[in-house]
PDB file of C-alpha atoms and ligand atoms in Angstrom:
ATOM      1  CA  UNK L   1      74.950 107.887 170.913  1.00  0.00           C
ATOM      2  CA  UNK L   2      76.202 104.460 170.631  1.00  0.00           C
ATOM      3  CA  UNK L   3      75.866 102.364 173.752  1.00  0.00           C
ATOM      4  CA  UNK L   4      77.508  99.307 174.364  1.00  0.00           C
ATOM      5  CA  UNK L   5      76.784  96.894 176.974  1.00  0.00           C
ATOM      6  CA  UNK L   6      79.226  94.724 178.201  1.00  0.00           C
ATOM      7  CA  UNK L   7      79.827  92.503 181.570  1.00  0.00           C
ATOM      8  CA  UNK L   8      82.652  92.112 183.484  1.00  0.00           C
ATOM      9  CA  UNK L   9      85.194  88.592 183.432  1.00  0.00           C
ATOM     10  CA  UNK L  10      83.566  86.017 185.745  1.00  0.00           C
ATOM     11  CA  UNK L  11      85.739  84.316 188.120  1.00  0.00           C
ATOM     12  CA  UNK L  12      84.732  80.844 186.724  1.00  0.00           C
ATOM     13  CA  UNK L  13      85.541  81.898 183.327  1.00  0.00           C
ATOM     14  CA  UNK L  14      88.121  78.870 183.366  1.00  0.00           C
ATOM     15  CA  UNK L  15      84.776  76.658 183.091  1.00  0.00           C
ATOM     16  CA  UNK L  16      83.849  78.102 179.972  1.00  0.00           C
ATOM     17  CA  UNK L  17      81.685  76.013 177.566  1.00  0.00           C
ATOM     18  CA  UNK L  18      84.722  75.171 174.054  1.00  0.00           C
ATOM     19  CA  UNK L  19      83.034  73.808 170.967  1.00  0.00           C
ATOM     20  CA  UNK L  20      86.362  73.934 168.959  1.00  0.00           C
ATOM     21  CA  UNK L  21      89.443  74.018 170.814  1.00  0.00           C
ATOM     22  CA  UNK L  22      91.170  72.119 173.582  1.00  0.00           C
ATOM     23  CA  UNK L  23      91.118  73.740 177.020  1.00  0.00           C
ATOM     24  CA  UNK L  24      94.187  75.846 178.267  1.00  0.00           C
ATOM     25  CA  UNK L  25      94.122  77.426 181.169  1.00  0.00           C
ATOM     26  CA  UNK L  26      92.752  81.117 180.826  1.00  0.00           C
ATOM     27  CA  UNK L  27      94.572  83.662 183.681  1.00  0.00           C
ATOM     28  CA  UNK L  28      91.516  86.006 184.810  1.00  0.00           C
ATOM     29  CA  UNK L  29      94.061  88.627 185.685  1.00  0.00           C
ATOM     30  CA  UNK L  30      95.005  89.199 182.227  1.00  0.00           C
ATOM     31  CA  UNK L  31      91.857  88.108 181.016  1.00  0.00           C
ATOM     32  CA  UNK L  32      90.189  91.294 182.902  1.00  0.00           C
ATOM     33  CA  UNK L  33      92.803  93.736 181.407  1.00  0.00           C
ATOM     34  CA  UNK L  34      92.287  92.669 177.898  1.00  0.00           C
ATOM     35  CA  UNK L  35      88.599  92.915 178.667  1.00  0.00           C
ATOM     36  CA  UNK L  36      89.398  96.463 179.961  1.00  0.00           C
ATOM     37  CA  UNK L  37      91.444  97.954 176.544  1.00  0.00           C
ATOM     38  CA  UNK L  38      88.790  96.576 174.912  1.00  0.00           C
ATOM     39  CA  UNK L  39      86.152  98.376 176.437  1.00  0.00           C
ATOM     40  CA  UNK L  40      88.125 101.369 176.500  1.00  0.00           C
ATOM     41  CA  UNK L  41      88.640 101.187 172.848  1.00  0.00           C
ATOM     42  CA  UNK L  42      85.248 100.952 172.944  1.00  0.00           C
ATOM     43  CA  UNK L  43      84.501 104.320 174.769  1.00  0.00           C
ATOM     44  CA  UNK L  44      86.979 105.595 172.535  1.00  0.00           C
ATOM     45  CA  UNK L  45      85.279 105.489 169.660  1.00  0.00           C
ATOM     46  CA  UNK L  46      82.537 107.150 170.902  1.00  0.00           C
ATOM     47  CA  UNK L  47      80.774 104.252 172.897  1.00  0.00           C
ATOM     48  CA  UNK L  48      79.026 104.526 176.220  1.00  0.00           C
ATOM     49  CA  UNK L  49      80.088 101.771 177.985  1.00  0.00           C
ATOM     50  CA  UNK L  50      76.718  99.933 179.741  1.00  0.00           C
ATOM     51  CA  UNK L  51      78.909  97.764 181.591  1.00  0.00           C
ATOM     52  CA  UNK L  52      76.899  94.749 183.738  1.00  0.00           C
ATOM     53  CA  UNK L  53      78.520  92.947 186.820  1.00  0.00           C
ATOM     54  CA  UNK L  54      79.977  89.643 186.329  1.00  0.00           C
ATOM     55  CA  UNK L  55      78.362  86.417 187.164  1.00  0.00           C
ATOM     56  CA  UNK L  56      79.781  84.710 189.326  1.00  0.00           C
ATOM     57  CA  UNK L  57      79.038  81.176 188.619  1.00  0.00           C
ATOM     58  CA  UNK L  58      78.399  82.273 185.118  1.00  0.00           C
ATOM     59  CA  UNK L  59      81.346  81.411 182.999  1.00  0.00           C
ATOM     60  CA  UNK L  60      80.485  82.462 179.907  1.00  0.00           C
ATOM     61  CA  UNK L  61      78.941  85.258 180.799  1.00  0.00           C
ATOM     62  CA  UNK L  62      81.194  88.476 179.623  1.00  0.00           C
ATOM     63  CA  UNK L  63      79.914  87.227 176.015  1.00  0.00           C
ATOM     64  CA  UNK L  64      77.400  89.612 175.867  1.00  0.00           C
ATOM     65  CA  UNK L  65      76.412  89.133 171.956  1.00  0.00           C
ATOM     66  CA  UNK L  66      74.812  85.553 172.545  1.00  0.00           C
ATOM     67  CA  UNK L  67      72.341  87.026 174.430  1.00  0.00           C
ATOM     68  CA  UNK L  68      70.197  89.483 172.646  1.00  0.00           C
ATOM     69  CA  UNK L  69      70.123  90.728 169.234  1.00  0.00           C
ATOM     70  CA  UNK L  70      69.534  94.610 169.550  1.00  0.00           C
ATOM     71  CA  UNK L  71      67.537  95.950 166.876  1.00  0.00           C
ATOM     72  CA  UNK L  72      66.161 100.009 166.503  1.00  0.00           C
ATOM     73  CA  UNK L  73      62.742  98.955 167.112  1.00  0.00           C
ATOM     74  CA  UNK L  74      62.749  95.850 169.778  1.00  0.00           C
ATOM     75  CA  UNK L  75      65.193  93.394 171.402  1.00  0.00           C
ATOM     76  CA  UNK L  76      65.337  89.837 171.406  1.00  0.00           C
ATOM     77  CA  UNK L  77      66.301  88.121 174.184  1.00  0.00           C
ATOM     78  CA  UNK L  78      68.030  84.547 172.788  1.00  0.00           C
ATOM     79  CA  UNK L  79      68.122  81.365 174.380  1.00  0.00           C
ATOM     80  CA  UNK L  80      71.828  80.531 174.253  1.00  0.00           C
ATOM     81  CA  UNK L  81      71.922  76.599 172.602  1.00  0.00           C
ATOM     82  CA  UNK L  82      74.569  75.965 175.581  1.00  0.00           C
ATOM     83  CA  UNK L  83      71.991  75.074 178.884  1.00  0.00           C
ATOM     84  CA  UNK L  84      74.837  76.794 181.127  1.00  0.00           C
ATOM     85  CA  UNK L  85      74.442  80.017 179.415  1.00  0.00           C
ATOM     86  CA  UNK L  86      70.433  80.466 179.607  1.00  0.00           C
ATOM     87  CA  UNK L  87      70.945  82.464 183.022  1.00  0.00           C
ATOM     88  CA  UNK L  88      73.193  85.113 181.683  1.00  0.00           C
ATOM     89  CA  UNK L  89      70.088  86.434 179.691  1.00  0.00           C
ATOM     90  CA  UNK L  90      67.905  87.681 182.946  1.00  0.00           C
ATOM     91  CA  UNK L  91      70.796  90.201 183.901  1.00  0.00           C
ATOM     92  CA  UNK L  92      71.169  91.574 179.916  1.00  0.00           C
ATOM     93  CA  UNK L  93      67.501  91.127 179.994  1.00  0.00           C
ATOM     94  CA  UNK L  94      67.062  94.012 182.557  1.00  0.00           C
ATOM     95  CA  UNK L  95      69.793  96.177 181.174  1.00  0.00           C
ATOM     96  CA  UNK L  96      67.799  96.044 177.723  1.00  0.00           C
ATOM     97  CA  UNK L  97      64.305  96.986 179.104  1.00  0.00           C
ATOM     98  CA  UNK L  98      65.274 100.664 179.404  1.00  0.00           C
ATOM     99  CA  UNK L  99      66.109 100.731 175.736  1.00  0.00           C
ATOM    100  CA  UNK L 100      63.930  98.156 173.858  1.00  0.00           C
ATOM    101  CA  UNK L 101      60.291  96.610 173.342  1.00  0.00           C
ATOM    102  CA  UNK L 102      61.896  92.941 174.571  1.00  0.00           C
ATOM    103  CA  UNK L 103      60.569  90.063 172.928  1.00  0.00           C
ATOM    104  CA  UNK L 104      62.308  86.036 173.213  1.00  0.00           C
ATOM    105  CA  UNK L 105      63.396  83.170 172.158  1.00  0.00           C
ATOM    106  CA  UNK L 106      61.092  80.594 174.209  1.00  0.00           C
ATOM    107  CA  UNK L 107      61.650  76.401 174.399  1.00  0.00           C
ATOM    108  CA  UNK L 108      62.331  74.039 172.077  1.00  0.00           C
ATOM    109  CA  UNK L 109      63.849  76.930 169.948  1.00  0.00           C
ATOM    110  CA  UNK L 110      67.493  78.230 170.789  1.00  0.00           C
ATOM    111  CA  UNK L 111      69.378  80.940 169.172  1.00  0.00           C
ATOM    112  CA  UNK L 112      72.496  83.084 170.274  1.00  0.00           C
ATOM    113  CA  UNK L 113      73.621  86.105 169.060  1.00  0.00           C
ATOM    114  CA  UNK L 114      76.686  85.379 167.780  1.00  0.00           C
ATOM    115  CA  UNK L 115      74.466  83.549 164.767  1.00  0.00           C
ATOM    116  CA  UNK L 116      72.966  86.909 163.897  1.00  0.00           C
ATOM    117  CA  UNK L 117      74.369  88.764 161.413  1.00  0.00           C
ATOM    118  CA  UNK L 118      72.372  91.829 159.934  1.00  0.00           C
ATOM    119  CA  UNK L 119      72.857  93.519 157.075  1.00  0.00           C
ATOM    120  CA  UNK L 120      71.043  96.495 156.481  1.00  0.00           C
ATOM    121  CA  UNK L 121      67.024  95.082 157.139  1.00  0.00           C
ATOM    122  CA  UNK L 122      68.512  91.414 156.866  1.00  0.00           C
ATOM    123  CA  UNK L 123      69.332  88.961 158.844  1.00  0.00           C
ATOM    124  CA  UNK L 124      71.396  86.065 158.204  1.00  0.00           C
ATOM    125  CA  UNK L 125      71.397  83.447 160.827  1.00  0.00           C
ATOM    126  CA  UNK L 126      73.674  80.572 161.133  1.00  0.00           C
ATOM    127  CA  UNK L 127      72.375  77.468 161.569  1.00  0.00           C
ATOM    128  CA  UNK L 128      75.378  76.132 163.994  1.00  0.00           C
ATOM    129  CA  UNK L 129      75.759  73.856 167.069  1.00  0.00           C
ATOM    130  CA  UNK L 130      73.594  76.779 169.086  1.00  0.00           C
ATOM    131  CA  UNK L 131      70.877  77.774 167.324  1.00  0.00           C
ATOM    132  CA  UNK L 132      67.945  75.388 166.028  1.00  0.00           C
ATOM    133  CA  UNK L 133      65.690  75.909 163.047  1.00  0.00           C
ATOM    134  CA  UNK L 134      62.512  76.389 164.990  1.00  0.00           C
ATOM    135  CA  UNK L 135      64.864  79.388 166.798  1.00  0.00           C
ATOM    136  CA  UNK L 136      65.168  80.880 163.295  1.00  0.00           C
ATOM    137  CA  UNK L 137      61.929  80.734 162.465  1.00  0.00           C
ATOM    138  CA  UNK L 138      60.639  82.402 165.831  1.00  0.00           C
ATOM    139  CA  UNK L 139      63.242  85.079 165.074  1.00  0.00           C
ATOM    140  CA  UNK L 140      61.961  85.781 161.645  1.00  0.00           C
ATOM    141  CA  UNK L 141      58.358  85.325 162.828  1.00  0.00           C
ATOM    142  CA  UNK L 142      59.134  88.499 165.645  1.00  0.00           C
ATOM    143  CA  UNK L 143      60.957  90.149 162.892  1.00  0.00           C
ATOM    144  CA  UNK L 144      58.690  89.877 160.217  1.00  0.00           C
ATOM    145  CA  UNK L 145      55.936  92.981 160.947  1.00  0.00           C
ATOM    146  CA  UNK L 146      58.948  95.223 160.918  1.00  0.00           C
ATOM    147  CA  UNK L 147      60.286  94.320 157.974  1.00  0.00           C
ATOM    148  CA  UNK L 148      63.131  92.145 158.301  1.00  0.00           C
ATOM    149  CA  UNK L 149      64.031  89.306 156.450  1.00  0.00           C
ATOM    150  CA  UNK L 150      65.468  86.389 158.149  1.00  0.00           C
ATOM    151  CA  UNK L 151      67.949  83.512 156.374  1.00  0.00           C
ATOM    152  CA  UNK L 152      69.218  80.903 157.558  1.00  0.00           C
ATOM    153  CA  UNK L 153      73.054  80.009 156.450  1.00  0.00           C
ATOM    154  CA  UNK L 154      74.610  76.653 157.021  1.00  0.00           C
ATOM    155  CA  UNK L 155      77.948  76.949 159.325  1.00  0.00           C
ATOM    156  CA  UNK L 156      80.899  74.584 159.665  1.00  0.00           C
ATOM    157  CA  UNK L 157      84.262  74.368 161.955  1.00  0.00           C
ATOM    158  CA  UNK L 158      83.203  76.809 163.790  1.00  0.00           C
ATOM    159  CA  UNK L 159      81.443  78.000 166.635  1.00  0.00           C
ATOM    160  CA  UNK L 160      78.584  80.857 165.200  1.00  0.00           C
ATOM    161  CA  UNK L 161      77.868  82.169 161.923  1.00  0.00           C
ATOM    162  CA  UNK L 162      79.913  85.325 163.402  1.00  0.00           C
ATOM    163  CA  UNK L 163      83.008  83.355 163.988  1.00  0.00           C
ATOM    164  CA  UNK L 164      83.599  83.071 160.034  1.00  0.00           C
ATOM    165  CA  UNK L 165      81.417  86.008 158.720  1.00  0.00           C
ATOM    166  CA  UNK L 166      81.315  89.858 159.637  1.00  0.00           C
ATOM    167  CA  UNK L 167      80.782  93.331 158.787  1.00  0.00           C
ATOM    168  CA  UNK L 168      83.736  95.465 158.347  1.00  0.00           C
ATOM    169  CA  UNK L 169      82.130  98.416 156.204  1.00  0.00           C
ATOM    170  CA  UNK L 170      78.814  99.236 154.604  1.00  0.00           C
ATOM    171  CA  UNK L 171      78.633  96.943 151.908  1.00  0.00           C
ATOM    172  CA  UNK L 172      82.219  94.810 153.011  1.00  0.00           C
ATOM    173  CA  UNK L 173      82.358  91.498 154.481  1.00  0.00           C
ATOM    174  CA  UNK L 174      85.134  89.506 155.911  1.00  0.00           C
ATOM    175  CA  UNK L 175      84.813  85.960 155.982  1.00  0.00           C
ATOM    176  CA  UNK L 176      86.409  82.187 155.938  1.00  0.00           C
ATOM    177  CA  UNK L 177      84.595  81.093 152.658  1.00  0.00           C
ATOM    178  CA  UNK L 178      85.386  77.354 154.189  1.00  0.00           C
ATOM    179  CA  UNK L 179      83.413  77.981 156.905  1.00  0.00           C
ATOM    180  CA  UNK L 180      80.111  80.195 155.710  1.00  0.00           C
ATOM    181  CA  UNK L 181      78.869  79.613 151.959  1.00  0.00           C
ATOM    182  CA  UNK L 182      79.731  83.077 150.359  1.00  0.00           C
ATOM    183  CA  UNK L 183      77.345  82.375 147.492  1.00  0.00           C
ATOM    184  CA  UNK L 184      74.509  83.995 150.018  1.00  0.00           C
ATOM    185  CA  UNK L 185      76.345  87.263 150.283  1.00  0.00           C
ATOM    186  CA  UNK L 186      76.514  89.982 147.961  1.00  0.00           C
ATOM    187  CA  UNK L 187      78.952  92.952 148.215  1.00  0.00           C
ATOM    188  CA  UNK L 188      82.513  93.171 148.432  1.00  0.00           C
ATOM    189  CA  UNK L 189      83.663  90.134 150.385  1.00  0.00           C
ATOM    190  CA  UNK L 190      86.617  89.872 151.884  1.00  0.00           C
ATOM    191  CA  UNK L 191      88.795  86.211 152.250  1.00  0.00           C
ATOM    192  CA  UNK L 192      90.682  85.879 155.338  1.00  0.00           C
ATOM    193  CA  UNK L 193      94.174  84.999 154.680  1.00  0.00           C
ATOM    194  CA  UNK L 194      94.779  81.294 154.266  1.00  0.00           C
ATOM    195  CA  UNK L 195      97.314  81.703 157.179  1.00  0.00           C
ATOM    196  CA  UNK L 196      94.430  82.855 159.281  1.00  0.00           C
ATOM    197  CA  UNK L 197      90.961  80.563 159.396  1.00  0.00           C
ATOM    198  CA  UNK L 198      90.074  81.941 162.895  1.00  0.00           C
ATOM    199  CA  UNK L 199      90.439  85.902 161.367  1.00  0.00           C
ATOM    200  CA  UNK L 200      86.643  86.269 160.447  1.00  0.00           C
ATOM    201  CA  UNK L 201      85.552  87.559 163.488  1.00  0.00           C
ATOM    202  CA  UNK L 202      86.024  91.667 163.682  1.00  0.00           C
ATOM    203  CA  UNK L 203      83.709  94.573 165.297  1.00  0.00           C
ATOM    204  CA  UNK L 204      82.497  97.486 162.617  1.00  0.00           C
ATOM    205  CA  UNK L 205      81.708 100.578 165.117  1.00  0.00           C
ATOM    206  CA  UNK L 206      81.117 103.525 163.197  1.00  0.00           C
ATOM    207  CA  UNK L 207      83.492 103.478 160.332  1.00  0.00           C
ATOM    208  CA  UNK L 208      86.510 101.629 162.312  1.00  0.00           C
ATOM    209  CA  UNK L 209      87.281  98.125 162.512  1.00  0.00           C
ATOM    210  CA  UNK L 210      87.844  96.716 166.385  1.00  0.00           C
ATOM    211  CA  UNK L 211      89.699  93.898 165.376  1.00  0.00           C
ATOM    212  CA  UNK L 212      92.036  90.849 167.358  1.00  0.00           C
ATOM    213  CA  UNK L 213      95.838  91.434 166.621  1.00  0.00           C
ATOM    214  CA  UNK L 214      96.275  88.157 166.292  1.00  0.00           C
ATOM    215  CA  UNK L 215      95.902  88.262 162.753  1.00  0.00           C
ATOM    216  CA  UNK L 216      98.514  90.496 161.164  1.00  0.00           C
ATOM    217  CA  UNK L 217      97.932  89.229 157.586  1.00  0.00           C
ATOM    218  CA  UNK L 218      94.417  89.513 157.377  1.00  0.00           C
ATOM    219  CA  UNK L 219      94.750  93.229 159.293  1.00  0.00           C
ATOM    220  CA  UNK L 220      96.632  94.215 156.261  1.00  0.00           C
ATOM    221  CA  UNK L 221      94.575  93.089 153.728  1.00  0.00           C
ATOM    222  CA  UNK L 222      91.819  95.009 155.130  1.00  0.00           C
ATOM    223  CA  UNK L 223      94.068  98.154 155.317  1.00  0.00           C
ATOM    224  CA  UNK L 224      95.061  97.527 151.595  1.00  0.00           C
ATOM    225  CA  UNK L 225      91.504  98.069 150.796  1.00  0.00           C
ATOM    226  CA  UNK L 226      91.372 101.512 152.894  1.00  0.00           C
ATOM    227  CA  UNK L 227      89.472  99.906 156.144  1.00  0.00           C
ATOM    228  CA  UNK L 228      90.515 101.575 159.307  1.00  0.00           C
ATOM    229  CA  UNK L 229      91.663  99.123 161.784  1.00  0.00           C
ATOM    230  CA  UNK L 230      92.576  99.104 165.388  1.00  0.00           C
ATOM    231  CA  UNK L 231      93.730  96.080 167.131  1.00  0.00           C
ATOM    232  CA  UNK L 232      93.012  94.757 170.359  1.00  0.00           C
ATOM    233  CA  UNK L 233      94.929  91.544 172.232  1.00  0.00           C
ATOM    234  CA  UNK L 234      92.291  89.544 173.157  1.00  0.00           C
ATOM    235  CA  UNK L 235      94.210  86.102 173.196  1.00  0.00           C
ATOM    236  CA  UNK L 236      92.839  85.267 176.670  1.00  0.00           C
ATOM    237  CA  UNK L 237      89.338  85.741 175.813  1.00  0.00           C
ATOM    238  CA  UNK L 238      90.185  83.524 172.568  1.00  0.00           C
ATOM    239  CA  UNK L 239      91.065  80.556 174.782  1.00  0.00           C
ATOM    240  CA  UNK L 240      87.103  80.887 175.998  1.00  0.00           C
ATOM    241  CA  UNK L 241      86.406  80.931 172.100  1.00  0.00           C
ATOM    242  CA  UNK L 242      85.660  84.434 172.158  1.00  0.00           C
ATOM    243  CA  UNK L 243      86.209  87.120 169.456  1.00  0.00           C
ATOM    244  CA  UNK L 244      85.581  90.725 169.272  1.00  0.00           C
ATOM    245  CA  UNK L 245      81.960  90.978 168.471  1.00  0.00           C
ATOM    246  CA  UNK L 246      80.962  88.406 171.085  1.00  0.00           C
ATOM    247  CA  UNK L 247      81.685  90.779 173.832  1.00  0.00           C
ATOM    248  CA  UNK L 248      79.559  93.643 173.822  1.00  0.00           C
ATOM    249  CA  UNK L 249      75.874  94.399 172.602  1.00  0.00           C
ATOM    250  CA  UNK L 250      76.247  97.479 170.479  1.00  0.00           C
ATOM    251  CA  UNK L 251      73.179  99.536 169.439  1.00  0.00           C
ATOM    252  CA  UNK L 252      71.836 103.464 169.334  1.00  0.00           C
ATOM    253  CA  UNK L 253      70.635 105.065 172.063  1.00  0.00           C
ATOM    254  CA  UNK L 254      67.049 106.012 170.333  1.00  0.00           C
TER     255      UNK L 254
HETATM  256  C1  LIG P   1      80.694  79.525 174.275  1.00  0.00           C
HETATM  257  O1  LIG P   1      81.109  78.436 173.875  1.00  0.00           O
HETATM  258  O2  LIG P   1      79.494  79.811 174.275  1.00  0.00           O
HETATM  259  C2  LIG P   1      81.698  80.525 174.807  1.00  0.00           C
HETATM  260  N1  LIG P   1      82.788  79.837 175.394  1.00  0.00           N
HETATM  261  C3  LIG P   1      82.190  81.438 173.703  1.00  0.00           C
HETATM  262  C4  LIG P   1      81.124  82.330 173.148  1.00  0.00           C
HETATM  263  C5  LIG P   1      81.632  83.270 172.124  1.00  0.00           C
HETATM  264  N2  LIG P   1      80.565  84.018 171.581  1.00  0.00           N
HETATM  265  C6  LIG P   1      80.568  84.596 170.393  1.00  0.00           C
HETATM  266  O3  LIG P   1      81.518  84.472 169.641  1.00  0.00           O
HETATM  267  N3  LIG P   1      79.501  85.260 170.020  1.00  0.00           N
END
């Protein structure tokens, strides 16, 4: 069984950290029911929803992914490059120690989630505003005795390495070649459409694509190749420079 945790829309989420984009106001309200579909989608493809109560003076804190990187045999618990985010981990922390072996991410390295992209026993991590070299080497250094390979890929104009690069089938990536250097993947990879830099970010569960319907061109292109798609509106979320992956912690109930 799949379980997914996520964490409910924080009142302050108005004071989100923005890397990228200007700030517009974000109304919670609708913010909350987008975050709702999307968990429900969620359970809907088969998902138990783990879902963790909001923190209060925690803006950021319904971004789940940053947190941890959930793998079959341990977690790692990051330490989010953003200082205001560091106190989201002790809550996903918790959740995590009835499922994993936890290991972390200690001072001067930083890493979030959202840089952590694994394929199969490798992980590429982006080397972004939020996560640090010596945070990529502790990662692979944890990694290591099971196996995993850890690289590091550069990332530009965007938040995370996840913001321009992710799964959407076994061997099928999506990304914004601008963005990520598609020379270090191998596979089928898939271009966003032009019309679409943001459109990188999607959510693989099982064999369906969770992906933002705010991009209609690169939804189709995906479909053209035979992906199975199903949208969510997650424009509010967006605002906070969130995506689809960056809101739950998905991983098998062992
Ligand atoms: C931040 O800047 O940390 C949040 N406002 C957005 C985090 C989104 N996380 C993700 O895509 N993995």
């Amino acid at each position: 069984m799949l379980i997914a945790i996520t964490r409910g829309i924080s009142p302050s989420m108005d004071h989100c950290e923005l890397t990228h984009l200007q700030r517009n106001p974000i109304d919670i309200e609708s913010a909350r029911r987008q975050h709702r579909r999307y968990e429900e989608c969620l359970a809907d493809l088969g998902c138990e929803i783990h879902r963790l109560p909001p923190g209060a003076d925690l803006p950021d804190s319904v971004f789940v992914e940053d947190t941890a990187v959930v793998l079959d045999e341990l977690a790692v618990i990051a330490r989010p490059g953003a200082e205001s985010r560091r106190e989201e981990t002790k809550e996903v922390a918790k959740a995590l120690d009835r499922y994993r072996i936890l290991h972390r991410i200690e001072s001067p390295g930083t890493l979030d989630g959202g840089d952590v992209l694994k394929i199969g026993k490798k992980l590429f991590v982006g080397l972004s505003g939020r996560t640090n070299e010596e945070g990529i080497d502790q990662l692979s250094r944890l990694l290591m005795p099971y196996g995993y390979e850890v690289e590091s890929v550069a990332v530009k104009d965007c938040l995370h390495l996840k913001s321009a690069a992710t799964l959407v089938g076994q061997d099928k990536l999506l990304l914004n070649g601008t963005r990520v250097d598609e020379d270090k993947f191998r596979g089928c990879l898939i271009g966003v459409d032009p019309s679409e830099p943001s459109a990188g970010n999607a959510l693989l569960v099982g064999e369906t694509v969770v992906y933002p319907s705010a991009y209609p061109a690169t939804r189709r292109k995906m479909e053209d190749l035979g992906i199975a798609v199903r949208t969510v509106d997650v424009s509010e979320l967006a605002k906070a420079e969130g995506g689809v992956t960056c809101c739950s912690l998905l991983f098998e109930n062992l």
